[in-house]
Short mmCIF file of C-alpha atoms and ligand atoms in Angstrom, two decimals:
data_model
loop_
_atom_site.label_atom_id
_atom_site.label_comp_id
_atom_site.label_asym_id
_atom_site.label_seq_id
_atom_site.Cartn_x
_atom_site.Cartn_y
_atom_site.Cartn_z
CA UNK A 1 16.97 30.79 -7.20
CA UNK A 2 17.87 28.89 -4.13
CA UNK A 3 14.99 28.39 -1.71
CA UNK A 4 14.37 26.95 1.49
CA UNK A 5 10.75 26.07 2.83
CA UNK A 6 10.31 25.26 6.34
CA UNK A 7 7.43 23.12 7.05
CA UNK A 8 6.39 20.46 4.25
CA UNK A 9 2.56 20.37 5.15
CA UNK A 10 -0.37 21.48 2.83
CA UNK A 11 1.11 25.04 2.21
CA UNK A 12 4.85 24.17 2.41
CA UNK A 13 4.95 21.22 0.27
CA UNK A 14 2.80 22.79 -2.67
CA UNK A 15 4.91 25.94 -2.35
CA UNK A 16 8.00 23.73 -2.66
CA UNK A 17 6.93 21.68 -5.59
CA UNK A 18 5.59 24.64 -7.48
CA UNK A 19 8.64 26.71 -7.15
CA UNK A 20 10.93 23.63 -8.04
CA UNK A 21 8.70 23.05 -11.09
CA UNK A 22 9.54 26.71 -12.19
CA UNK A 23 13.19 26.00 -12.16
CA UNK A 24 14.13 26.94 -8.66
CA UNK A 25 16.39 24.72 -6.33
CA UNK A 26 14.25 24.01 -3.20
CA UNK A 27 15.21 22.35 0.11
CA UNK A 28 12.11 21.66 2.16
CA UNK A 29 12.82 21.39 5.91
CA UNK A 30 10.41 18.98 7.71
CA UNK A 31 10.57 18.27 11.39
CA UNK A 32 8.33 15.38 11.62
CA UNK A 33 10.41 12.38 11.02
CA UNK A 34 7.70 9.97 9.76
CA UNK A 35 6.50 12.46 7.19
CA UNK A 36 10.08 13.43 6.15
CA UNK A 37 10.80 9.71 5.34
CA UNK A 38 7.72 9.35 3.17
CA UNK A 39 8.36 12.56 1.44
CA UNK A 40 11.83 11.61 0.56
CA UNK A 41 10.40 8.62 -1.19
CA UNK A 42 7.86 10.77 -2.87
CA UNK A 43 4.90 9.69 -0.65
CA UNK A 44 2.70 12.67 0.10
CA UNK A 45 1.23 12.13 3.65
CA UNK A 46 -2.03 13.78 2.70
CA UNK A 47 -4.51 13.76 -0.18
CA UNK A 48 -4.23 16.55 -2.61
CA UNK A 49 -5.12 15.82 -6.33
CA UNK A 50 -1.85 15.45 -8.44
CA UNK A 51 0.51 16.39 -5.82
CA UNK A 52 2.21 12.99 -5.46
CA UNK A 53 3.16 12.66 -9.10
CA UNK A 54 4.22 16.28 -9.18
CA UNK A 55 6.58 15.95 -5.98
CA UNK A 56 7.90 12.86 -7.49
CA UNK A 57 8.76 14.58 -10.62
CA UNK A 58 10.50 17.34 -8.83
CA UNK A 59 12.55 14.82 -6.76
CA UNK A 60 13.50 12.89 -9.80
CA UNK A 61 14.79 16.10 -11.53
CA UNK A 62 16.73 16.94 -8.39
CA UNK A 63 14.99 20.35 -8.21
CA UNK A 64 13.36 19.46 -4.72
CA UNK A 65 15.05 18.03 -1.74
CA UNK A 66 13.84 17.09 1.73
CA UNK A 67 15.83 17.37 4.86
CA UNK A 68 15.38 17.67 8.60
CA UNK A 69 18.40 19.93 8.82
CA UNK A 70 17.29 23.62 9.04
CA UNK A 71 20.95 24.84 8.77
CA UNK A 72 21.56 23.14 5.44
CA UNK A 73 18.44 24.58 4.08
CA UNK A 74 19.13 28.18 5.36
CA UNK A 75 22.85 28.35 4.29
CA UNK A 76 22.18 27.61 0.71
CA UNK A 77 19.06 29.83 0.32
CA UNK A 78 18.58 33.26 -0.81
CA UNK A 79 14.85 33.21 0.15
CA UNK A 80 13.58 31.25 3.08
CA UNK A 81 9.76 30.56 3.43
CA UNK A 82 8.24 30.11 6.91
CA UNK A 83 5.34 27.57 6.21
CA UNK A 84 4.69 25.99 9.55
CA UNK A 85 1.24 25.55 11.18
CA UNK A 86 -0.38 28.21 13.40
CA UNK A 87 -3.26 26.29 14.88
CA UNK A 88 -5.57 27.70 17.41
CA UNK A 89 -5.23 27.80 21.12
CA UNK A 90 -8.30 27.20 23.14
CA UNK A 91 -8.70 31.12 23.65
CA UNK A 92 -8.85 31.44 19.97
CA UNK A 93 -5.34 33.11 19.66
CA UNK A 94 -3.06 31.66 17.04
CA UNK A 95 -0.44 29.18 18.58
CA UNK A 96 2.72 30.72 17.05
CA UNK A 97 5.21 28.39 19.02
CA UNK A 98 6.17 26.52 15.59
CA UNK A 99 6.79 30.06 14.02
CA UNK A 100 8.78 31.02 17.09
CA UNK A 101 11.15 28.00 16.89
CA UNK A 102 11.65 28.19 13.20
CA UNK A 103 12.37 32.07 13.36
CA UNK A 104 15.05 31.50 16.10
CA UNK A 105 16.47 28.33 14.27
CA UNK A 106 16.70 30.54 11.12
CA UNK A 107 18.80 33.18 13.05
CA UNK A 108 20.95 30.54 14.48
CA UNK A 109 21.85 29.06 10.97
CA UNK A 110 22.20 32.55 9.24
CA UNK A 111 25.68 33.48 8.03
CA UNK A 112 26.88 36.72 6.50
CA UNK A 113 27.68 35.23 3.09
CA UNK A 114 24.66 36.76 1.42
CA UNK A 115 21.59 38.66 2.38
CA UNK A 116 18.44 36.55 3.02
CA UNK A 117 14.80 37.20 2.72
CA UNK A 118 12.80 35.45 5.23
CA UNK A 119 9.16 35.14 4.05
CA UNK A 120 6.18 34.72 6.43
CA UNK A 121 3.92 32.36 4.33
CA UNK A 122 2.18 31.08 7.61
CA UNK A 123 -1.03 32.92 8.33
CA UNK A 124 0.26 34.98 11.43
CA UNK A 125 -1.54 37.80 13.19
CA UNK A 126 -0.94 41.44 12.63
CA UNK A 127 2.56 42.56 13.83
CA UNK A 128 4.13 39.31 13.31
CA UNK A 129 6.44 40.53 10.76
CA UNK A 130 8.27 42.59 13.30
CA UNK A 131 8.14 39.83 15.81
CA UNK A 132 9.69 37.29 13.47
CA UNK A 133 12.62 39.94 12.94
CA UNK A 134 13.07 40.13 16.60
CA UNK A 135 13.20 36.23 16.89
CA UNK A 136 15.63 35.92 14.14
CA UNK A 137 17.73 38.50 15.76
CA UNK A 138 17.52 36.47 19.04
CA UNK A 139 18.51 33.25 17.15
CA UNK A 140 21.51 35.02 15.58
CA UNK A 141 22.66 36.17 19.10
CA UNK A 142 22.53 32.80 20.70
CA UNK A 143 25.21 31.37 18.11
CA UNK A 144 27.23 34.56 17.46
CA UNK A 145 26.93 37.25 20.17
CA UNK A 146 27.68 40.58 18.55
CA UNK A 147 30.02 42.76 20.81
CA UNK A 148 28.51 45.84 21.43
CA UNK A 149 30.99 48.05 19.44
CA UNK A 150 31.44 45.64 16.53
CA UNK A 151 30.52 46.72 13.18
CA UNK A 152 26.93 46.06 12.16
CA UNK A 153 28.15 44.69 8.67
CA UNK A 154 29.40 41.61 10.43
CA UNK A 155 26.04 40.55 11.47
CA UNK A 156 24.01 38.46 9.04
CA UNK A 157 21.77 40.62 6.74
CA UNK A 158 18.24 39.74 6.25
CA UNK A 159 14.86 41.22 5.90
CA UNK A 160 11.40 39.75 6.83
CA UNK A 161 8.68 39.84 4.27
CA UNK A 162 4.88 38.91 4.55
CA UNK A 163 3.65 36.85 1.55
CA UNK A 164 0.29 35.41 2.68
CA UNK A 165 -1.03 32.20 1.06
CA UNK A 166 -4.37 31.82 -0.58
CA UNK A 167 -4.38 28.38 -2.01
CA UNK A 168 -7.28 26.10 -1.36
CA UNK A 169 -6.86 22.33 -0.45
CA UNK A 170 -8.26 20.34 -3.26
CA UNK A 171 -6.98 22.68 -5.98
CA UNK A 172 -3.77 23.87 -4.49
CA UNK A 173 -1.38 23.25 -7.44
CA UNK A 174 -3.60 25.24 -9.88
CA UNK A 175 -4.15 27.97 -7.19
CA UNK A 176 -0.44 28.29 -6.77
CA UNK A 177 0.28 28.69 -10.56
CA UNK A 178 -2.83 30.76 -11.26
CA UNK A 179 -3.57 32.82 -8.05
CA UNK A 180 -6.00 35.90 -8.12
CA UNK A 181 -3.29 37.83 -6.77
CA UNK A 182 0.36 37.57 -5.03
CA UNK A 183 0.47 39.63 -1.88
CA UNK A 184 3.90 40.88 -0.57
CA UNK A 185 4.23 43.06 2.44
CA UNK A 186 7.53 44.79 2.76
CA UNK A 187 9.23 48.26 2.60
CA UNK A 188 12.73 47.06 1.65
CA UNK A 189 13.43 47.62 -1.93
CA UNK A 190 15.97 44.78 -2.25
CA UNK A 191 13.45 42.31 -0.82
CA UNK A 192 10.65 43.55 -2.92
CA UNK A 193 12.66 43.19 -6.05
CA UNK A 194 13.81 39.64 -5.09
CA UNK A 195 10.10 38.58 -4.49
CA UNK A 196 9.06 40.08 -7.66
CA UNK A 197 11.92 38.12 -9.46
CA UNK A 198 10.84 34.92 -7.62
CA UNK A 199 7.21 35.29 -8.74
CA UNK A 200 7.87 36.79 -12.23
CA UNK A 201 6.98 33.72 -14.27
CA UNK A 202 3.71 33.42 -12.37
CA UNK A 203 3.07 37.18 -12.57
CA UNK A 204 3.67 37.29 -16.31
CA UNK A 205 2.31 33.68 -16.85
CA UNK A 206 5.61 33.08 -18.57
CA UNK A 207 5.95 29.18 -18.07
CA UNK A 208 4.66 25.96 -19.79
CA UNK A 209 1.87 24.85 -17.57
CA UNK A 210 1.91 21.46 -15.93
CA UNK A 211 -0.24 18.76 -17.50
CA UNK A 212 -2.28 18.45 -14.30
CA UNK A 213 -3.04 22.08 -14.04
CA UNK A 214 -3.81 23.70 -17.50
CA UNK A 215 -3.67 27.62 -17.47
CA UNK A 216 -7.21 28.97 -17.26
CA UNK A 217 -8.30 30.43 -20.53
CA UNK A 218 -7.55 34.28 -21.10
CA UNK A 219 -5.11 34.39 -18.05
CA UNK A 220 -2.23 36.53 -19.16
CA UNK A 221 -0.91 38.15 -15.81
CA UNK A 222 -1.54 38.00 -12.01
CA UNK A 223 -1.65 41.14 -10.07
CA UNK A 224 1.10 41.82 -7.63
CA UNK A 225 -0.12 43.57 -4.61
CA UNK A 226 2.83 45.37 -2.90
CA UNK A 227 1.97 46.84 0.56
CA UNK A 228 3.32 47.14 4.05
CA UNK A 229 3.63 44.22 6.48
CA UNK A 230 0.68 44.87 8.56
CA UNK A 231 -1.61 45.42 5.73
CA UNK A 232 -0.46 42.17 4.05
CA UNK A 233 -1.12 40.28 7.15
CA UNK A 234 -4.46 41.77 7.47
CA UNK A 235 -5.29 41.07 3.80
CA UNK A 236 -5.06 37.26 4.65
CA UNK A 237 -7.32 37.57 7.73
CA UNK A 238 -9.85 39.71 6.19
CA UNK A 239 -9.98 37.52 2.98
CA UNK A 240 -10.83 34.53 4.98
CA UNK A 241 -13.14 36.30 7.45
CA UNK A 242 -15.07 37.82 4.33
CA UNK A 243 -15.46 34.45 2.64
CA UNK A 244 -16.85 32.77 5.89
CA UNK A 245 -19.07 35.85 6.25
CA UNK A 246 -20.56 35.19 2.73
CA UNK A 247 -21.34 31.61 3.62
CA UNK A 248 -22.99 32.49 6.98
CA UNK A 249 -24.85 35.17 5.20
CA UNK A 250 -26.32 32.68 2.76
CA UNK A 251 -27.05 30.26 5.68
CA UNK A 252 -28.89 32.95 7.57
CA UNK A 253 -31.04 33.87 4.73
CA UNK A 254 -31.44 30.03 4.05
CA UNK A 255 -33.36 29.84 7.50
CA UNK A 256 -35.48 32.58 6.41
CA UNK A 257 -36.30 30.92 2.98
CA UNK A 258 -37.66 27.89 5.02
CA UNK A 259 -39.91 30.07 6.71
CA UNK A 260 -41.40 31.98 3.94
CA UNK A 261 -41.34 29.15 1.41
CA UNK A 262 -38.33 30.47 -0.77
CA UNK A 263 -35.64 28.58 -2.38
CA UNK A 264 -32.01 29.74 -1.35
CA UNK A 265 -30.72 28.21 -4.55
CA UNK A 266 -32.75 30.69 -6.41
CA UNK A 267 -32.15 33.48 -4.13
CA UNK A 268 -28.31 33.11 -4.25
CA UNK A 269 -28.43 32.80 -7.85
CA UNK A 270 -30.41 36.13 -8.09
CA UNK A 271 -28.09 37.99 -5.75
CA UNK A 272 -24.85 36.30 -6.95
CA UNK A 273 -25.22 37.66 -10.49
CA UNK A 274 -24.89 41.17 -9.27
CA UNK A 275 -21.16 41.70 -9.87
CA UNK A 276 -20.81 43.52 -6.67
CA UNK A 277 -21.78 40.51 -4.74
CA UNK A 278 -20.60 37.54 -6.92
CA UNK A 279 -21.56 33.91 -6.70
CA UNK A 280 -18.79 31.95 -5.24
CA UNK A 281 -19.18 31.22 -1.53
CA UNK A 282 -22.84 31.98 -1.43
CA UNK A 283 -23.79 28.35 -0.71
CA UNK A 284 -26.16 27.43 1.97
CA UNK A 285 -25.53 24.10 3.77
CA UNK A 286 -23.87 22.63 7.00
CA UNK A 287 -21.64 25.60 7.33
CA UNK A 288 -17.92 26.35 6.81
CA UNK A 289 -15.03 24.56 8.22
CA UNK A 290 -11.40 23.46 7.66
CA UNK A 291 -8.12 24.54 8.99
CA UNK A 292 -8.51 28.31 8.23
CA UNK A 293 -11.68 29.99 8.40
CA UNK A 294 -12.43 29.40 12.09
CA UNK A 295 -9.06 29.92 13.40
CA UNK A 296 -8.29 32.96 11.25
CA UNK A 297 -11.66 34.73 12.26
CA UNK A 298 -10.69 34.00 15.96
CA UNK A 299 -7.11 35.21 15.69
CA UNK A 300 -8.65 38.39 13.82
CA UNK A 301 -10.95 39.08 16.63
CA UNK A 302 -8.19 38.48 19.19
CA UNK A 303 -6.07 41.14 17.33
CA UNK A 304 -9.27 43.54 17.56
CA UNK A 305 -9.59 42.84 21.41
CA UNK A 306 -6.00 43.82 21.89
CA UNK A 307 -6.96 47.18 20.40
CA UNK A 308 -10.40 47.34 22.18
CA UNK A 309 -12.07 47.29 18.90
CA UNK A 310 -15.55 45.74 18.33
CA UNK A 311 -15.92 43.01 15.83
CA UNK A 312 -19.82 42.48 15.46
CA UNK A 313 -19.83 40.94 12.03
CA UNK A 314 -17.15 38.53 12.82
CA UNK A 315 -19.07 37.30 16.05
CA UNK A 316 -22.08 37.05 13.96
CA UNK A 317 -20.29 34.99 11.19
CA UNK A 318 -19.17 32.39 13.81
CA UNK A 319 -22.58 32.27 15.69
CA UNK A 320 -24.55 31.55 12.45
CA UNK A 321 -21.97 28.88 11.56
CA UNK A 322 -22.32 27.12 15.04
CA UNK A 323 -26.08 27.19 14.61
CA UNK A 324 -25.92 25.83 11.03
CA UNK A 325 -23.88 22.87 11.78
CA UNK A 326 -26.71 21.36 13.79
CA UNK A 327 -29.55 22.29 11.30
CA UNK A 328 -29.42 18.83 9.72
CA UNK A 329 -29.88 17.33 13.09
CA UNK A 330 -33.17 19.38 13.46
CA UNK A 331 -34.23 18.24 10.14
CA UNK A 332 -33.74 14.46 11.25
CA UNK A 333 -35.78 15.19 14.10
CA UNK A 334 -38.47 16.72 12.03
CA UNK A 335 -38.66 13.79 9.83
CA UNK A 336 -37.95 10.89 12.08
CA UNK A 337 -39.48 12.48 15.25
CA UNK A 338 -37.60 10.04 17.61
CA UNK A 339 -34.11 9.75 16.53
CA UNK A 340 -32.80 7.84 19.58
CA UNK A 341 -32.03 4.26 18.37
CA UNK A 342 -31.90 5.26 14.77
CA UNK A 343 -29.23 4.66 12.07
CA UNK A 344 -27.88 7.70 10.36
CA UNK A 345 -25.22 7.59 7.45
CA UNK A 346 -22.94 10.58 7.11
CA UNK A 347 -21.86 11.10 3.42
CA UNK A 348 -18.47 12.78 3.70
CA UNK A 349 -16.07 13.47 6.46
CA UNK A 350 -13.51 15.93 5.08
CA UNK A 351 -14.40 19.52 5.58
CA UNK A 352 -14.75 19.83 1.79
CA UNK A 353 -14.17 17.70 -1.23
CA UNK A 354 -10.82 16.68 -2.84
CA UNK A 355 -9.05 16.80 0.52
CA UNK A 356 -8.73 14.49 3.41
CA UNK A 357 -8.28 17.45 5.93
CA UNK A 358 -10.54 16.90 9.05
CA UNK A 359 -9.47 19.98 10.78
CA UNK A 360 -12.70 21.64 12.08
CA UNK A 361 -14.81 19.49 9.89
CA UNK A 362 -18.65 19.89 10.40
CA UNK A 363 -18.82 16.03 9.97
CA UNK A 364 -17.27 15.52 13.40
CA UNK A 365 -19.48 17.65 15.46
CA UNK A 366 -22.39 16.39 13.72
CA UNK A 367 -21.44 12.74 14.25
CA UNK A 368 -20.52 13.50 17.99
CA UNK A 369 -24.02 15.17 18.50
CA UNK A 370 -25.88 12.36 17.04
CA UNK A 371 -23.97 9.74 19.12
CA UNK A 372 -24.81 11.94 22.12
CA UNK A 373 -28.54 11.63 21.09
CA UNK A 374 -28.35 7.80 21.06
CA UNK A 375 -27.97 7.55 17.18
CA UNK A 376 -25.94 4.76 15.50
CA UNK A 377 -23.68 6.80 13.17
CA UNK A 378 -22.17 5.25 10.04
CA UNK A 379 -19.77 7.30 7.75
CA UNK A 380 -18.25 6.97 4.29
CA UNK A 381 -15.86 9.28 2.90
CA UNK A 382 -13.79 8.57 -0.31
CA UNK A 383 -10.47 9.64 1.09
CA UNK A 384 -10.80 10.66 4.58
CA UNK A 385 -11.47 7.57 6.41
CA UNK A 386 -8.14 6.33 7.07
CA UNK A 387 -7.02 9.66 8.60
CA UNK A 388 -10.22 9.88 10.65
CA UNK A 389 -9.64 6.39 12.08
CA UNK A 390 -6.13 7.36 13.02
CA UNK A 391 -6.75 10.82 14.36
CA UNK A 392 -10.16 10.41 15.95
CA UNK A 393 -9.89 7.05 17.65
CA UNK A 394 -12.65 8.02 20.07
CA UNK A 395 -15.11 8.63 17.40
CA UNK A 396 -17.61 5.75 17.84
CA UNK A 397 -18.86 5.44 14.37
CA UNK A 398 -19.05 2.52 11.72
CA UNK A 399 -17.06 2.99 8.75
CA UNK A 400 -18.55 1.81 5.45
CA UNK A 401 -16.89 0.64 2.32
CA UNK A 402 -18.87 2.57 -0.10
CA UNK A 403 -22.25 4.45 -0.55
CA UNK A 404 -24.40 1.35 -0.77
CA UNK A 405 -22.69 -0.10 2.38
CA UNK A 406 -23.27 3.19 4.12
CA UNK A 407 -26.91 3.16 3.14
CA UNK A 408 -27.77 -0.33 4.12
CA UNK A 409 -30.07 -0.29 7.14
CA UNK A 410 -30.00 3.54 7.48
CA UNK A 411 -32.89 5.41 8.66
CA UNK A 412 -31.51 8.49 6.96
CA UNK A 413 -28.53 9.63 4.84
CA UNK A 414 -26.94 13.18 5.34
CA UNK A 415 -24.72 14.80 2.85
CA UNK A 416 -22.08 16.54 4.76
CA UNK A 417 -19.37 16.83 2.08
CA UNK A 418 -20.23 17.51 -1.49
CA UNK A 419 -17.91 14.90 -3.37
CA UNK A 420 -18.75 14.38 -6.86
CA UNK A 421 -19.17 10.61 -6.10
CA UNK A 422 -22.37 11.61 -4.14
CA UNK A 423 -23.91 13.54 -7.06
CA UNK A 424 -23.57 10.69 -9.37
CA UNK A 425 -25.00 7.99 -6.82
CA UNK A 426 -27.26 5.19 -7.94
CA UNK A 427 -30.24 6.23 -5.90
CA UNK A 428 -32.32 3.11 -7.12
CA UNK A 429 -29.61 0.96 -5.37
CA UNK A 430 -29.44 3.12 -2.30
CA UNK A 431 -33.22 3.25 -1.87
CA UNK A 432 -33.33 -0.58 -1.84
CA UNK A 433 -31.07 -1.01 0.94
CA UNK A 434 -32.18 1.86 3.39
CA UNK A 435 -34.54 1.10 6.27
CA UNK A 436 -36.28 4.57 6.13
CA UNK A 437 -35.86 6.41 2.56
CA UNK A 438 -34.77 9.86 3.84
CA UNK A 439 -31.96 11.98 2.39
CA UNK A 440 -30.94 15.25 4.02
CA UNK A 441 -28.76 17.18 1.45
CA UNK A 442 -26.72 19.22 3.84
CA UNK A 443 -24.91 20.94 0.74
CA UNK A 444 -27.59 21.36 -1.66
CA UNK A 445 -25.93 19.40 -4.35
CA UNK A 446 -28.16 16.37 -5.28
CA UNK A 447 -30.78 16.36 -7.84
CA UNK A 448 -34.12 16.32 -5.80
CA UNK A 449 -36.02 14.55 -8.75
CA UNK A 450 -33.34 11.69 -8.78
CA UNK A 451 -34.11 10.90 -5.21
CA UNK A 452 -37.83 11.35 -4.81
CA UNK A 453 -38.36 9.40 -8.22
CA UNK A 454 -37.18 6.39 -6.24
CA UNK A 455 -39.84 6.96 -3.52
CA UNK A 456 -37.49 8.60 -1.14
CA UNK A 457 -37.80 11.88 0.76
CA UNK A 458 -35.39 14.67 -0.03
CA UNK A 459 -34.84 17.63 2.40
CA UNK A 460 -32.32 20.40 1.35
CA UNK A 461 -31.16 23.40 3.29
CA UNK A 462 -33.05 26.59 2.80
CA UNK A 463 -35.52 25.09 0.14
N1 NAD B 501 -4.06 24.48 4.59
C1 NAD B 501 -4.32 25.62 3.90
O1 NAD B 501 -5.36 25.51 2.98
C2 NAD B 501 -3.75 26.91 4.09
C3 NAD B 501 -4.07 27.97 3.15
C4 NAD B 501 -3.63 29.00 3.39
C5 NAD B 501 -2.74 29.34 4.42
N2 NAD B 501 -2.46 28.41 5.36
C6 NAD B 501 -1.61 28.66 6.47
O2 NAD B 501 -0.17 28.20 6.22
C7 NAD B 501 0.22 27.79 7.50
C8 NAD B 501 0.60 26.22 7.35
O3 NAD B 501 -0.60 25.43 7.11
P1 NAD B 501 -0.62 23.95 6.73
O4 NAD B 501 -2.18 23.63 6.37
O5 NAD B 501 0.24 23.88 5.73
O6 NAD B 501 -0.17 23.21 8.12
P2 NAD B 501 0.39 21.74 8.26
O7 NAD B 501 0.17 21.60 9.60
O8 NAD B 501 -0.19 20.83 7.21
O9 NAD B 501 1.76 21.85 7.95
C9 NAD B 501 2.89 22.39 8.67
C10 NAD B 501 4.30 21.56 8.75
O10 NAD B 501 5.10 22.29 9.33
C11 NAD B 501 5.95 21.25 9.96
N3 NAD B 501 6.79 21.80 11.07
C12 NAD B 501 6.34 22.39 12.28
N4 NAD B 501 7.47 22.80 12.99
C13 NAD B 501 8.57 22.72 12.19
C14 NAD B 501 9.95 23.01 12.38
N5 NAD B 501 10.49 23.47 13.56
N6 NAD B 501 10.62 22.73 11.28
C15 NAD B 501 10.20 22.24 10.20
N7 NAD B 501 8.84 21.77 10.04
C16 NAD B 501 8.12 22.19 10.87
C17 NAD B 501 5.00 20.15 10.46
O11 NAD B 501 5.53 18.97 10.92
C18 NAD B 501 3.97 20.17 9.35
O12 NAD B 501 4.41 19.20 8.38
C19 NAD B 501 -0.74 27.92 8.54
O13 NAD B 501 -0.42 29.16 9.05
C20 NAD B 501 -2.05 28.14 7.77
O14 NAD B 501 -2.97 28.93 8.55
C21 NAD B 501 -3.10 27.09 5.19
#
C-alpha cells in the first residue's frame, strides 16, 4: 500500500519504518530541515533502541523515503497519517497548530485520482476528527474552489479516521508490531476496510518478526477495536489518564506506608497480583512525566471543562504527582539537614529509561528546585545529556562522564531514572568517592543490601 506519514518524530518515524518493514511504500514528510537531512542519511535524531538500523534497512530497500514536500507524499498515497506534535499550551489545552497546518496542506495537495483515508494518529482532543475534515476541505477550497453548482464527484474524495497511538518510547518498535490493541474510529465502511487491510499482518501476526523485536511467546492475534471517532479519541486520553492515575495512587499509598512503617513494594505486589488491578504502573517513585501523560490529562480536563463536567480524579492525579516530584528533596533535607552548599548527583535525566526524551522529565524540576535551594547539582544520564545541554542551556548543572564521576565529592546521589546501568552500579567504588554516603532511590530499583553493605545510607520511596 502507498502511505504518507506527516511528521517524522517519535511516533511518525516508528510508524513509517514499521509499515515500510511490512512491505508498504512509505513517504515520510518532515518539515524540520535539519531532521530531514539526517533522516535521509539514516541518522535518527533521537534515541530509540534499534531504530537507526531499522530505518537504514528500510531506506536501503527503497520502501521508505523522506521528503519535505507534502504534495509528493499525498499525491502517491492511499492512506495519509498525521503524526505531528500536539504539545500543551500554557493553559493546558493542546496546541493544535501543527495539525491545522498539515490538515489544510493535505487538502491543498489532494486530487480526485483516488479516494484517500486521512488518519489522525496524533493525540487530539475529542471532536478533532470532524475538525480535521473541515480543515482538509478548507485546504481543498484554497487551491480548487468548487463552484456552487458543480458536481460533488469532482471534489477530492477523502475520509478522516482516528487511529490513536499507544507506543511507548524505549520499546517503540516492539509496541508497534505487537500492540495490545489497534483502535480505529470511523463509520465509513470503505475506510474501515482499508485500515483493516493495512493492519492485517499485525492483527493476524502474519509476518516474519524483525530480529530486534521478536514476537512475544503465544501472541497469535491483536484485537481490532472498531468504534466511532469520538470514542477512539477518548480511548487514547482515558488510557493515559488511567495509567498516570495508577502511578499517582501508588505514590499516595507510598506516603502512607512511610507513616505506618509499611513497604510500598510489598503493598503494590500484594494488590497488583489481583487480576482486576494488575501490577504494571503501580510503581512508587518520583512520579510520572514524559511528553504524553501530563499534556493528555490536561487536554482531557479541558474537554471536560468545555462541557462543564467535573474531573476530580484527574485533578487529584496531577496534584499527587506534583507533590511526589519533590519528595526526594524532603528526604535529602531529612538526612542532610542543611542542604545549602551541598553537592547532589542526579542519576538519570530522561523521563524514563531507554529514551533521551526530556519532555516534562521529573529530573529537570528536581534539579531546578535544588539549584534554587543553593545546591550544586551534578547529573549523569547514559543518553540524554547531549540533548539536555542543547535544549536546557539555562540549567546550571555539572555534567558527569559516568556514575563514578557523578558520585565524586557528592553528599548524596538521587536515582531519578531507572536505567539498568544504575541497577548494576559498583557501589564499593561509588562509596569511596562520595563525600557523604547517602543514596536516595527515587525509583525503588536498587538493592538496599548492595548499598548498605558498603557503609552507605539507603532511602527509598514508601519503604
Ligand atoms: N512520543 C510518544 O511516546 C507518543 C506516544 C503516543 C502518542 N503520541 C502522540 O503522537 C503525536 C506526535 O508525538 P511525537 O512524540 O512523535 O512528536 P514529535 O514532536 O517527536 O514529532 C512531531 C514531528 O512532526 C514534525 N512536523 C511538525 N509540523 C510539520 C509539518 N507541517 N509537516 C511535516 N512535519 C511536521 C516535527 O518537525 C516533528 O519532527 C503527539 O500528538 C503525541 O501526543 C506520542
